Coordinates of C-alpha atoms in Angstrom, one line a residue:
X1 CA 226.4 59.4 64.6
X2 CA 223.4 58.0 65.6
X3 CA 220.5 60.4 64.6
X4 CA 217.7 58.4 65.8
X5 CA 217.2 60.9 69.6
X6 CA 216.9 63.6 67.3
X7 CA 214.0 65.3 66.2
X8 CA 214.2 66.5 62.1
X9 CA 214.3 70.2 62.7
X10 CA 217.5 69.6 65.1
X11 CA 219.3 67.0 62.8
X12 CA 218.5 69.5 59.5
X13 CA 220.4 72.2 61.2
X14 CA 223.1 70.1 62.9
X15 CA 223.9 68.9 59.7
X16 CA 224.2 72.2 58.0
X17 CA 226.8 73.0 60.3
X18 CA 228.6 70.4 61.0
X19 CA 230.0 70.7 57.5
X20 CA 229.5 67.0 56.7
X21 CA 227.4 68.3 53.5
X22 CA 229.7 70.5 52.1
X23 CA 232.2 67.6 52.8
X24 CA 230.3 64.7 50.8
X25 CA 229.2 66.8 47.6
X26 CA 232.9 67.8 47.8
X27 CA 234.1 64.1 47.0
X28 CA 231.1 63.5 45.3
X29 CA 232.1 66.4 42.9
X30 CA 235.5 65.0 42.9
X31 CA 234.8 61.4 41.7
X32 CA 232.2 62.9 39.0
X33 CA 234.2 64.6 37.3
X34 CA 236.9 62.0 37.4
X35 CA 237.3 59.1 34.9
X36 CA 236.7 55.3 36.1
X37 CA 236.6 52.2 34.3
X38 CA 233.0 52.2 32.6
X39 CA 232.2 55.0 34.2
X40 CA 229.3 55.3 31.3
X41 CA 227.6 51.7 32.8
X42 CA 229.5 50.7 36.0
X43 CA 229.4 51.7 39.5
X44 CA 232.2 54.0 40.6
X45 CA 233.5 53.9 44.5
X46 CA 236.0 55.7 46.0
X47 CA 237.3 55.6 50.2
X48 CA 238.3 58.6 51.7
X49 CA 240.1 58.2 54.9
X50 CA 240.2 61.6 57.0
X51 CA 240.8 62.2 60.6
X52 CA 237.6 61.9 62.2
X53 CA 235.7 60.1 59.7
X54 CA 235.9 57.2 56.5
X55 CA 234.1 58.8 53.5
X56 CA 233.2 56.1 50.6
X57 CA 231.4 58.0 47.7
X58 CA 229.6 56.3 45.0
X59 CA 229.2 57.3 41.5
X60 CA 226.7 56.2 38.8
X61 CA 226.3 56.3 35.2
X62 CA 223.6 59.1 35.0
X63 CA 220.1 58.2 34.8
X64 CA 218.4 58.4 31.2
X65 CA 215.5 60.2 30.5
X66 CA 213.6 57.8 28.8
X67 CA 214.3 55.6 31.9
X68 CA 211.1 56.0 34.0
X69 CA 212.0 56.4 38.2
X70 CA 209.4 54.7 39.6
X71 CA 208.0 52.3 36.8
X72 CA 210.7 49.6 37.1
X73 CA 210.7 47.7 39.9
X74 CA 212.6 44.6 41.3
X75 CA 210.3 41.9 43.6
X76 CA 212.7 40.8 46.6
X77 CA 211.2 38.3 49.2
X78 CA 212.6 36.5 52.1
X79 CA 214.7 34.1 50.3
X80 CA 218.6 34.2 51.1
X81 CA 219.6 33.4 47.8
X82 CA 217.6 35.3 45.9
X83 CA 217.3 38.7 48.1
X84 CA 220.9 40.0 49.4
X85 CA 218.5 41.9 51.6
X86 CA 216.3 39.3 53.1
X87 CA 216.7 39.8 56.6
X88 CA 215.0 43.1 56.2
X89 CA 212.0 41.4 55.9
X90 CA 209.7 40.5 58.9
X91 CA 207.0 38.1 59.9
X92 CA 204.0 40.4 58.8
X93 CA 206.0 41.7 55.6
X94 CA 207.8 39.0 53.5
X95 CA 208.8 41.0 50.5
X96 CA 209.3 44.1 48.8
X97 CA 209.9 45.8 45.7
X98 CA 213.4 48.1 44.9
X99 CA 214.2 50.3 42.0
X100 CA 215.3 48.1 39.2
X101 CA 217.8 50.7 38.0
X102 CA 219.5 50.8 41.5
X103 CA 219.4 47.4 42.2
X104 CA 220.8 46.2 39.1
X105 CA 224.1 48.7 40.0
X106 CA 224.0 47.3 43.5
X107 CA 224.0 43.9 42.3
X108 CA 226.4 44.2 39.3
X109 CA 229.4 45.5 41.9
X110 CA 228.4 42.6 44.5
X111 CA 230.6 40.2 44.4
X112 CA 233.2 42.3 43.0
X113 CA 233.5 45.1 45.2
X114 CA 231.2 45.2 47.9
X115 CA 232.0 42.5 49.3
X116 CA 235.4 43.3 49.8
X117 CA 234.3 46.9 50.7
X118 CA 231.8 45.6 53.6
X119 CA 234.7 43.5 55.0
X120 CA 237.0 46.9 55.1
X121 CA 234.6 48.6 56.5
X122 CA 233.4 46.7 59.2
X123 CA 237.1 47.1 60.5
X124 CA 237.0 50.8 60.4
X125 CA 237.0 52.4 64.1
X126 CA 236.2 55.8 62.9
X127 CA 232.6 56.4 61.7
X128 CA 231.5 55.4 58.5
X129 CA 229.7 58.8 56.0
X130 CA 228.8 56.6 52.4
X131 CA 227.5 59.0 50.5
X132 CA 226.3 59.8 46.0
X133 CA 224.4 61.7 44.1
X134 CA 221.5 60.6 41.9
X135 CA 221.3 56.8 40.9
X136 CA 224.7 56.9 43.0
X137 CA 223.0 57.9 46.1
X138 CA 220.4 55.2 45.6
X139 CA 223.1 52.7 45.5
X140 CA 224.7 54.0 48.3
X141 CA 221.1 54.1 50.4
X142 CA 221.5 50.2 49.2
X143 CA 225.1 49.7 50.2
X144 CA 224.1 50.8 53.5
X145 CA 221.1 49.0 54.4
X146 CA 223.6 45.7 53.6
X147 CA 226.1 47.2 55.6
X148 CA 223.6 47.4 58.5
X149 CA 223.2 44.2 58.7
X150 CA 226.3 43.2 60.1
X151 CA 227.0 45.9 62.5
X152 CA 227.8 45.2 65.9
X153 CA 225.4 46.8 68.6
X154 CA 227.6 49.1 70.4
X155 CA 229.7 49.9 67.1
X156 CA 228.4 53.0 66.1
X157 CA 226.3 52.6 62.6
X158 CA 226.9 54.2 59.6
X159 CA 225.5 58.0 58.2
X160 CA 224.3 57.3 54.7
X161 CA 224.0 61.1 52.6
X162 CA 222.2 61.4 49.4
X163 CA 221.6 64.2 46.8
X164 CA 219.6 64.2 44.4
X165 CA 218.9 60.6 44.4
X166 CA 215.5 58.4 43.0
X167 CA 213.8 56.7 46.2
X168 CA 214.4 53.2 45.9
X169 CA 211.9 51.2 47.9
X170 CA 207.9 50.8 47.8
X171 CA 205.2 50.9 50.7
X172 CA 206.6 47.6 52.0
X173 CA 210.5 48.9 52.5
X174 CA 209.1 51.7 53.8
X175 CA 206.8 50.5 56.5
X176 CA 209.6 47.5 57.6
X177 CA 212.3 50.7 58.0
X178 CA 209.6 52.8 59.8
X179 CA 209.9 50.3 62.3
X180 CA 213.7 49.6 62.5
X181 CA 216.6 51.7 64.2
X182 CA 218.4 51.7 60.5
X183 CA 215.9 54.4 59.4
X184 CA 217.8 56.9 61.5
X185 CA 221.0 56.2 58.7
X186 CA 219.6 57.8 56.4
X187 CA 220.0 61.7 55.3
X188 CA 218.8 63.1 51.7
X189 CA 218.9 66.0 50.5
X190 CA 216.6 66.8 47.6
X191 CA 216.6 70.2 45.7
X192 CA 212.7 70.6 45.2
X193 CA 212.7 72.4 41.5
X194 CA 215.0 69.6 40.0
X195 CA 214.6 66.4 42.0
X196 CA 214.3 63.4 40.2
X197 CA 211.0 61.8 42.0
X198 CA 207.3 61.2 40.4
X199 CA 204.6 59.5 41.8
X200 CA 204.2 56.1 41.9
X201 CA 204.8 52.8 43.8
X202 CA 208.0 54.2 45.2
X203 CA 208.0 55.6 48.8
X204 CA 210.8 57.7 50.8
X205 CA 212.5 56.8 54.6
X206 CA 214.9 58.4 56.6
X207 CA 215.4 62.0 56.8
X208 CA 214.8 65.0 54.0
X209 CA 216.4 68.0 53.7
X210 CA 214.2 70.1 51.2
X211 CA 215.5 73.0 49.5
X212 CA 213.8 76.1 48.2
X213 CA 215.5 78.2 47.1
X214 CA 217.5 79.1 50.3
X215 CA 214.5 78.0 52.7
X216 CA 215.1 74.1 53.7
X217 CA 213.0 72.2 55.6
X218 CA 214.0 69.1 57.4
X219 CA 211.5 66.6 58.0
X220 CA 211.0 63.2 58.6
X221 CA 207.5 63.1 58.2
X222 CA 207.2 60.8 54.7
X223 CA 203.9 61.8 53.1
X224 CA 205.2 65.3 53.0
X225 CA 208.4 64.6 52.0
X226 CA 206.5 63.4 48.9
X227 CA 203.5 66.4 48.9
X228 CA 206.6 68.7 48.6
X229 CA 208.7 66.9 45.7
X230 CA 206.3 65.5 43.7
X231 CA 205.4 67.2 40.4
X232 CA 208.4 69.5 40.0
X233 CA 210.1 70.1 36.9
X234 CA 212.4 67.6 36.2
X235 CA 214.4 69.5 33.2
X236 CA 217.5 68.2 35.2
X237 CA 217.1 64.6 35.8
X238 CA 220.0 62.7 36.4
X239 CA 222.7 65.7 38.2
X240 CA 222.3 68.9 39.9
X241 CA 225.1 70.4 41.5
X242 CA 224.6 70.4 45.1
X243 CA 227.6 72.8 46.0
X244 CA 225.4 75.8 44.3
X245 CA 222.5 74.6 46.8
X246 CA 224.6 74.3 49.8
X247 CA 226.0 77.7 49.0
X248 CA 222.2 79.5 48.9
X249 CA 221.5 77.3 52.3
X250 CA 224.8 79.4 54.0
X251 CA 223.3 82.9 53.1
X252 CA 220.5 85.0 55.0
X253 CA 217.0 83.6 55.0
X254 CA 214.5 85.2 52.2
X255 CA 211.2 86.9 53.9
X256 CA 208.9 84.6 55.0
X257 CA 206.5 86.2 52.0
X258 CA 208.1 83.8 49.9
X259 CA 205.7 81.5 48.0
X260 CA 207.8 78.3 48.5
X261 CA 207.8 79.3 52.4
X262 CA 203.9 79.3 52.0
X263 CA 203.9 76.0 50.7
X264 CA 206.2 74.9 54.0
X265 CA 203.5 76.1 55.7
X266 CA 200.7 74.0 54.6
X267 CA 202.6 71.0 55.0
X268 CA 203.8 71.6 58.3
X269 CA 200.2 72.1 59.0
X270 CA 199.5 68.6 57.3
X271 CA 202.3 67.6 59.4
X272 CA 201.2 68.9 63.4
X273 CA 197.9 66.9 62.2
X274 CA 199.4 63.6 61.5
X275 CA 201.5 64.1 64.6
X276 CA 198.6 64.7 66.6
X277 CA 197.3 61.3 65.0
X278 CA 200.4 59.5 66.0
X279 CA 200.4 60.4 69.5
X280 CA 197.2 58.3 70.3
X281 CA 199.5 55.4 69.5
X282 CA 200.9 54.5 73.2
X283 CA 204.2 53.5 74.5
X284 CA 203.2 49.9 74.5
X285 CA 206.2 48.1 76.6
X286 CA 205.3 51.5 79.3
X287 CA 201.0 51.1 78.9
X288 CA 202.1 47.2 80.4
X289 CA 201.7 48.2 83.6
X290 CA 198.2 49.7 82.9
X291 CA 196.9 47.0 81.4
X292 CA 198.2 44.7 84.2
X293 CA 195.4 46.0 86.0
X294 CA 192.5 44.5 83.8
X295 CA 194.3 41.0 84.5
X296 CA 193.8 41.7 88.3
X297 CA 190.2 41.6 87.7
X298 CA 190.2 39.1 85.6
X299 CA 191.8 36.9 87.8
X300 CA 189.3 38.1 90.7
X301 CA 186.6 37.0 88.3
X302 CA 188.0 33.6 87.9
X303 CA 188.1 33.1 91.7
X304 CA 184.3 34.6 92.2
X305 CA 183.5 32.2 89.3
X306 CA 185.1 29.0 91.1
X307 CA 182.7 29.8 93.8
X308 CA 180.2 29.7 91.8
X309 CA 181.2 26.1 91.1
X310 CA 181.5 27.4 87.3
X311 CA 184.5 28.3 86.5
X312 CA 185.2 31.4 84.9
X313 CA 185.0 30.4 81.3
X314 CA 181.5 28.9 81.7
X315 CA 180.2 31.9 83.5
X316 CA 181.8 34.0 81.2
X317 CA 179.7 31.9 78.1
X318 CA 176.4 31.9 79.9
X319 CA 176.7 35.9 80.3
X320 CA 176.6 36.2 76.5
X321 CA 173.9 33.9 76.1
X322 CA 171.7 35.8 78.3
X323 CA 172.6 39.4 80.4
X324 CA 174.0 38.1 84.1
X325 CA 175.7 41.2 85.8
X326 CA 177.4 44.1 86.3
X327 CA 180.0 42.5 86.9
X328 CA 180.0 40.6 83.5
X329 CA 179.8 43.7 81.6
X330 CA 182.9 45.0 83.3
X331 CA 184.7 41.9 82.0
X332 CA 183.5 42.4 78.9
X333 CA 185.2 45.7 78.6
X334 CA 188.1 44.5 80.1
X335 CA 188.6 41.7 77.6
X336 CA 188.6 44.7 74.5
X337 CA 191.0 46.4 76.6
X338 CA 193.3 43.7 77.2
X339 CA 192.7 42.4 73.4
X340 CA 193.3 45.8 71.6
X341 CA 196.3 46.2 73.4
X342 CA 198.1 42.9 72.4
X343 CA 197.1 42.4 69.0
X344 CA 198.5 46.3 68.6
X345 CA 201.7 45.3 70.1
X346 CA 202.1 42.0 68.5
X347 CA 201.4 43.7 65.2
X348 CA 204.4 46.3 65.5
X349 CA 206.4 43.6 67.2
X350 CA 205.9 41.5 63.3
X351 CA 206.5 44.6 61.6
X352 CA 210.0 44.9 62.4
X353 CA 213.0 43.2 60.6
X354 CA 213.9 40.0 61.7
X355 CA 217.7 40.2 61.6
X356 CA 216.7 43.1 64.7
X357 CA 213.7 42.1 66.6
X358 CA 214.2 41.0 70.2
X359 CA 210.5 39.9 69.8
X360 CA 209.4 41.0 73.4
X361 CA 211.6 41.4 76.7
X362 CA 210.9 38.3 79.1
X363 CA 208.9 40.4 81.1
X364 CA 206.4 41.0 78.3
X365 CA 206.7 37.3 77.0
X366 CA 205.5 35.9 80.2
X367 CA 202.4 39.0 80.4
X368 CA 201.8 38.1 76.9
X369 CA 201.7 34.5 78.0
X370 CA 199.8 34.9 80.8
X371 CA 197.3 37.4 78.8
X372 CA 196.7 34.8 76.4
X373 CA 196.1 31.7 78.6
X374 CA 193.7 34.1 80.6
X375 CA 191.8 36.0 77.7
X376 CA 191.7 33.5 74.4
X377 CA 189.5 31.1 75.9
X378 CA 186.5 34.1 76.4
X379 CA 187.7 34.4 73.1
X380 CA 186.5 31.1 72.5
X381 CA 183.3 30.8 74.1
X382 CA 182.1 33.6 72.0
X383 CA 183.6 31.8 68.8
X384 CA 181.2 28.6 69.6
X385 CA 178.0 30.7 70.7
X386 CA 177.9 32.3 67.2
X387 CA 177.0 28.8 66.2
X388 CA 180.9 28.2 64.7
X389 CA 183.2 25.7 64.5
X390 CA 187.0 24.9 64.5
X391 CA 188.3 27.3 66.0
X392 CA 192.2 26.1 66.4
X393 CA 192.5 26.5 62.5
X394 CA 189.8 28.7 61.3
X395 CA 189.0 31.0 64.0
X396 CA 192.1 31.7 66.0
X397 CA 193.3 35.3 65.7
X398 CA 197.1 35.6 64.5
X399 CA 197.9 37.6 67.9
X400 CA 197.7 34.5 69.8
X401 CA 199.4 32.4 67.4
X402 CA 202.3 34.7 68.0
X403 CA 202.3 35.4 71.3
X404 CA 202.5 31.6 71.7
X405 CA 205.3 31.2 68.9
X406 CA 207.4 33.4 71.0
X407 CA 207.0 32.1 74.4
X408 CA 208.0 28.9 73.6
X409 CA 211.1 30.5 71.3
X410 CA 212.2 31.0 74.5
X411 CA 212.5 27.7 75.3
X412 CA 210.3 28.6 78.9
X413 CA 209.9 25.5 80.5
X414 CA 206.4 25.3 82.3
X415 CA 205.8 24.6 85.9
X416 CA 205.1 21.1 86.8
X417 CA 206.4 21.0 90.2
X418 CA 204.6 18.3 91.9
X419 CA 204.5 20.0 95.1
X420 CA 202.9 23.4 93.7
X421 CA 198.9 23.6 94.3
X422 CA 197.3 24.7 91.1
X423 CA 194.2 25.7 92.4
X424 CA 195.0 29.4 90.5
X425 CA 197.0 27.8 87.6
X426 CA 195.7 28.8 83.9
X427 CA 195.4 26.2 82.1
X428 CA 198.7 25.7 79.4
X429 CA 197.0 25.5 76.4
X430 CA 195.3 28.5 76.0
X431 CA 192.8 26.7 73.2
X432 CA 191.8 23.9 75.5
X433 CA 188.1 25.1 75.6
X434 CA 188.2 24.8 71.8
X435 CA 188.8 21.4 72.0
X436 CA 186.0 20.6 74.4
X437 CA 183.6 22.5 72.6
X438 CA 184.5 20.6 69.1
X439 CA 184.1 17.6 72.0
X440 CA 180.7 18.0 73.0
X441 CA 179.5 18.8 68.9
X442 CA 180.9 15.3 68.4
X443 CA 178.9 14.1 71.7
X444 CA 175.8 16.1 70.0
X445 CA 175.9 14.4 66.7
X446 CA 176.3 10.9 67.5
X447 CA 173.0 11.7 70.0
X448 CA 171.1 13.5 67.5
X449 CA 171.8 11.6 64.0
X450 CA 169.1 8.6 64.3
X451 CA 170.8 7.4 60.9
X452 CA 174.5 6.7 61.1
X453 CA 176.7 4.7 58.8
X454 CA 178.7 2.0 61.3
X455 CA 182.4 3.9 59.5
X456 CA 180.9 7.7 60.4
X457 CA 180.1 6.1 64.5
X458 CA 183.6 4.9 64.3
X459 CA 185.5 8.5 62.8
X460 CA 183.2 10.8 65.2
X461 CA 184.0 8.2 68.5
X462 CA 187.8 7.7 67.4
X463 CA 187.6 11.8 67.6
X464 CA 186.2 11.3 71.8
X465 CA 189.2 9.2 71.8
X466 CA 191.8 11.3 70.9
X467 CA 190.6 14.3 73.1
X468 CA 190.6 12.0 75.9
X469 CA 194.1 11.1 75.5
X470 CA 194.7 14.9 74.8
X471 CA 193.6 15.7 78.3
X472 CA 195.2 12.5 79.9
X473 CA 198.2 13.8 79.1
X474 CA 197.5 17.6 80.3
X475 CA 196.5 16.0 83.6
X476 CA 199.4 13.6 84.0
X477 CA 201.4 16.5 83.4
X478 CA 199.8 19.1 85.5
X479 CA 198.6 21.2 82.9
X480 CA 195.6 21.8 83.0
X481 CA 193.3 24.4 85.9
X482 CA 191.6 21.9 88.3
X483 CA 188.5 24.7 87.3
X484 CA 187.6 22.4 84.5
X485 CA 186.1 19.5 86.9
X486 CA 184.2 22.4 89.0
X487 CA 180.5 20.8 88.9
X488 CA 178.7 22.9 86.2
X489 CA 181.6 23.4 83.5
X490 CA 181.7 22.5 80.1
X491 CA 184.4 19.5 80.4
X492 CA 182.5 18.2 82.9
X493 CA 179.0 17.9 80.9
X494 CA 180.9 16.5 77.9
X495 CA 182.3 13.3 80.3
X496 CA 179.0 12.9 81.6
X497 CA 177.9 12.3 77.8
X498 CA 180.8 10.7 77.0
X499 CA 181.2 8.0 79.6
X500 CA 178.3 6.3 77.8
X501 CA 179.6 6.2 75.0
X502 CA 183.7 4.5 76.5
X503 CA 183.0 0.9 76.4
X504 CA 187.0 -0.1 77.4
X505 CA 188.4 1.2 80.9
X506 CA 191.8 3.7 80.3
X507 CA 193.7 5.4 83.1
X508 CA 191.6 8.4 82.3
X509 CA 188.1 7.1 83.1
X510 CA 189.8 5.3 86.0
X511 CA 190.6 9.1 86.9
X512 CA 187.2 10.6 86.5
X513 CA 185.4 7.1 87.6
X514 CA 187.1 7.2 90.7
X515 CA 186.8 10.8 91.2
X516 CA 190.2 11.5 91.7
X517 CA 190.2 14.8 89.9
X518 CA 188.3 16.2 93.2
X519 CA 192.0 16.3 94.8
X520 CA 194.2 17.0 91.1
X521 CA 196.6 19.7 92.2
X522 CA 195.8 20.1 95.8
X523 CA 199.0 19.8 97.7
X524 CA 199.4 16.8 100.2

């Protein structure tokens, strides 16, 4: 049942003759016409238990036509008790907006029925079909994305069918589906001349099946899905008999002189474009390997920098202030390579739900990691040139924040091996040059400012202070690069400064006074 291998054209026609469509608007032709409690205002459901499959239809009071579609809309965000579908929402995309209509019927049979229908279901061993027509297919496109939620991995999900029936999410829904494996659950079939859609805030997912008089097209490509329904006549708003549609669908196919096949054609045509847009987007988990490359380099540049007695992230800032080499330059393109890459993957990592994001495999975690501790702090020294300042909360991008949010979601203990040389080790906190640099602006203004209350000396020293113990602690625990006490580096100009201004001995100043750090991670 899953759909998700298949392309639109190939699900479209294994569809029509599989003989699942005939089979839903079948029940769903049953039901309607049957009589329910409150049929006029309640939600009507009904389990069909065949050989092969478990049908559950859903019926709906029809929709009225001085109800507007698209107008009325329900705000859901990520709060448990107040969204039923919160873990649909992801890091990037915290809430969305459902058709009030359909939600209301959703939420009216909740506690009720659905419950007790979920737990049923979720049982089953024979593939789940739920399927309406109308506002019951939009409760049943509802229905199922709950469903979803619960289903076990290798159980195989559930094949929601809808004809007829209003969309029921905006942009948001849309773009969190786009990115999740539940969009593949989803098959609607929408008679062109009568189907009840308008523009507006409302957007389609899953699969269409468009009919045209006995042309169909089968796409899943969403902003034609809407070029082709939007602004039809709408005479029949709330039911339209599916059977007769089916029926045209099973005869021969009209000449291709047709003027609905001529609209097909322009949105194909619309649609090969967009495609040929899409595939620029790379396979980012394969492109890994690619990019692996520019981090080769990158760490050959860190080694010819140590050399230089500079360290990679000093060299690095003194080729921006003023042109250095070739070899610079390269690095410089490098570093947009490397950048581009992960903030594109982070940002469809955040677009997908939480309740099914893996985040990243381990392999990629620990590139990512690697990546960030390698690349953020040339990030940084071209944060500071532009005359800037606190980076950590005002200048960080949101692709490192996540990158480390993940890592250590892992619960990856770092290395601290005292027997490992870290002559090649990247420092662990991948905003440590940040800190310097917000360091040496303290250094600057307690030189510079002639005129200085004796409570401002005290804030800007106590500041020295508490970067001092921040690095103690890196060094006692053997995470920081020994790079940052190579002769001409940053760290090292601010403790010259600073060592004037440390009137008390600490174990740190011991450290540097002693020049101990000339053997920190060197193996004994």
């Amino acid at each position: 049942m899953d759909s998700s291998s298949l392309k639109g054209f190939q699900l479209g026609k294994l569809m029509l003759s599989s003989g699942l469509l005939h089979s839903s608007w079948s029940k769903i032709s049953e039901i309607h016409k049957s009589s329910y409690p409150n049929k006029d205002s309640a939600l009507g459901i009904k389990i069909y238990e065949e050989a092969r499959f478990t049908f559950v239809v859903f019926a709906a009071p029809p929709i009225r036509r001085n109800c507007s579609l698209n107008s009325a809309s329900t705000l859901l965000s990520g709060t448990p008790n107040q969204n039923p579908f919160h873990f649909l929402c992801s890091e990037k995309i915290s809430s969305f907006s459902l058709h009030t209509p359909a939600f209301q019927l959703f939420v009216s049979a909740y506690k009720e029925n659905l419950l007790h229908l979920k737990s049923k279901l979720l049982e089953s061993k024979k593939p789940v079909i739920i399927t309406g027509a109308a506002l019951g297919g939009s409760a049943a496109s509802l229905f199922t994305l709950w469903l979803l939620e619960t289903i076990k991995p290798k159980r195989p999900r559930p094949l929601c069918i809808t004809f007829g029936s209003p969309l029921i999410g905006d942009a948001s829904l849309q773009q969190i589906l786009e990115n999740s494996l539940r969009n593949s659950c989803f098959f609607h079939v929408a008679d062109a001349s009568q189907n009840p859609i308008t523009a507006g805030f409302l957007k389609p997912f899953g699969t269409f099946l468009i009919c045209f008089e006995s042309e169909c097209i089968c796409i899943q490509d969403h902003e034609a899905v809407l070029e082709l329904l939007i602004g039809v006549d709408k005479d029949l708003v709330g039911w339209r008999d599916y059977g007769e549609v089916l029926d045209r669908l099973d005869q021969p196919v009209l000449s291709s002189a047709d003027s609905k096949l001529m609209k097909i054609d322009d949105v194909i045509s619309r649609m090969e474009e967009r495609a040929g847009e899409k595939k620029q987007r790379f396979d980012q988990l394969k492109k890994l390997n690619d990019i692996k490359l520019s981090m080769v380099y990158l760490e050959w540049y860190k080694k010819k920098s140590k050399r230089d007695k500079i360290g990679y992230y000093d060299r690095f800032k003194t080729h921006i202030a003023s042109y250095v080499s070739p070899v610079d330059m390269d690095v410089e393109k490098r570093k947009r390579e490397l950048n581009d890459y992960w903030k594109s993957l982070v940002e469809e990592v955040e677009k997908k739900p939480q309740s099914e994001k893996s985040v990243l495999k381990t392999r990629s975690l620990f590139s990512g990691n690697n990546y960030r501790r390698m690349l953020e702090p040339l990030d940084i020294a071209e944060y500071y040139l532009s005359g800037k300042k606190e980076y950590r909360t005002k200048g960080r991008s949101r692709h490192y924040v996540m990158l480390e949010k993940w890592f250590k979601a892992e619960m990856i203990e770092p290395v601290r091996c005292e027997s490992r040389d870290l002559s090649d080790l990247l420092t662990f906190d991948s905003c440590f040059w940040a800190e310097v640099e917000e360091a040496l602006i303290v250094i600057n203004e307690l030189k510079t400012q002639v005129v200085m209350r004796d409570d401002e000396r005290e804030v800007l020293l106590e500041k020295l202070v508490r970067f001092e113990g921040y690095v103690w602690e890196m060094i006692r625990k053997r995470e920081v690069s020994p790079e940052i006490f190579l002769e001409k580096s940053s760290f090292m100009k601010w403790w010259k400064e600073y060592k004037g201004f440390r009137s008390s001995p600490s174990g740190f100043t011991e450290f540097m006074n002693t020049r101990m750090y000339e053997t920190y991670g060197q193996v004994s």
